[in-house]
Every structure is written in structure tokens, then in C-alpha cells.
């Protein structure tokens, strides 16, 4: 299917019909989702060398492509070029943040990006805070041991927590060494989820049972 799409777009260009940047962005996104990174790189090189700069959406897909392959330096270059063309953009920063957040050893880069956002006058939004939660959980550091719970509480207070965030924090708490504080935090998360009527999935229900079993001995 991907080959057919590429052939159609190539045929359009040969006939003097230029596909829209939205079409290119959608194709890049499809290539990323299917893991066809090499074709994605070739398409980005083609778009990057045109006289007209790529659209913001194409830039975002290019950043996402680089981060998916863990080509962080190239992602930074694409991001800086996007800023040069369009100015600072919160969505671009969030795309970079999420890319680093999904990589275990790049918590420092996440914090540097947050600092740069602040310097450029960009206010963090829900996606920014969710990226920070992902980064804090993946960063296994004794100094940051309680940080994910703090970040989650911040998201919760702003009414931005969905099922994914509840699962992230509960899985993190289950993976930590057993202690009364950890179990009580997990109990508080479950209670808040019930209060806000968040519908759990089967995996979350199983984790809640494990937490309840841990909680009973801790009260003795």
C-alpha cells in the first residue's frame, strides 16, 4: 500500500500536480507508524531541499521520525530549523519532549527543553506535563524517586489525567520497592480515579487488586 501511495504522489509530481504539505505530512506519519523509517528519511530529504520551506505539520512529522529512530541530534536540527522559519511553537517542543521522555536516559534533556520553553515565553500545557510524567517514570534515579507522583498530582489538579496517566503512575508505583508510603500513594490514585469516574480497563483492575493485597499487611 505504501508503495502504491508513493507511486501515485510521484505520478502527480511528474504531471505538474504538487501534492499538498498535508498529504506529505500524512504520508510521513503513516511511514512512522509502520516503521518504514528509511522511506520516511528519503521523503523528508526531498521535502527539506525544496525552495519553499516545509509546513509546520511536516516539520513536526520530521521531528517525530528522527525521535522514533533515536536520531536525537537530527531531531534537534529539524526543531531549530522549524523555529527559524516559524518561531517557537509549543507543539514542536512537546514533540521533542515526548521523544526524549520515551528514551530512558534523557531526563536532563527534558529539563533543558522545559527551561528553554520558559525562556522563550511558552507556557507548558497538558501534553507538556504528560511528557514530563513519562520522562520521570522512565528515569530510574534515586534522587527522582518521588518525582513521578508529584508530576502526576500536578496533572490531576489541573483535570488533565486520563486513563493512560493513571496506568502510568500505578505501574510505576507497583514496580517500586514495597513500602507503606508507596502503597498509600497507589491507594490514593485508585480512590481519585473512582471519584472522577474514570473507567478502568482489565489491566488496571488487576493492578488495583495487587495493591489491595499489599495494603492489607501494611495496616497491621
PDB file of C-alpha atoms in Angstrom, residues 59 86 93 148 219:
ATOM      1  CA  UNK A  59       8.349  19.688  10.385  1.00  0.00           C
ATOM      2  CA  UNK A  86       8.036  29.741  12.073  1.00  0.00           C
ATOM      3  CA  UNK A  93       8.612  21.488  21.941  1.00  0.00           C
ATOM      4  CA  UNK A 148       6.603  10.907  39.116  1.00  0.00           C
ATOM      5  CA  UNK A 219      -2.046  -1.784  58.082  1.00  0.00           C
TER       6      UNK A 219
END
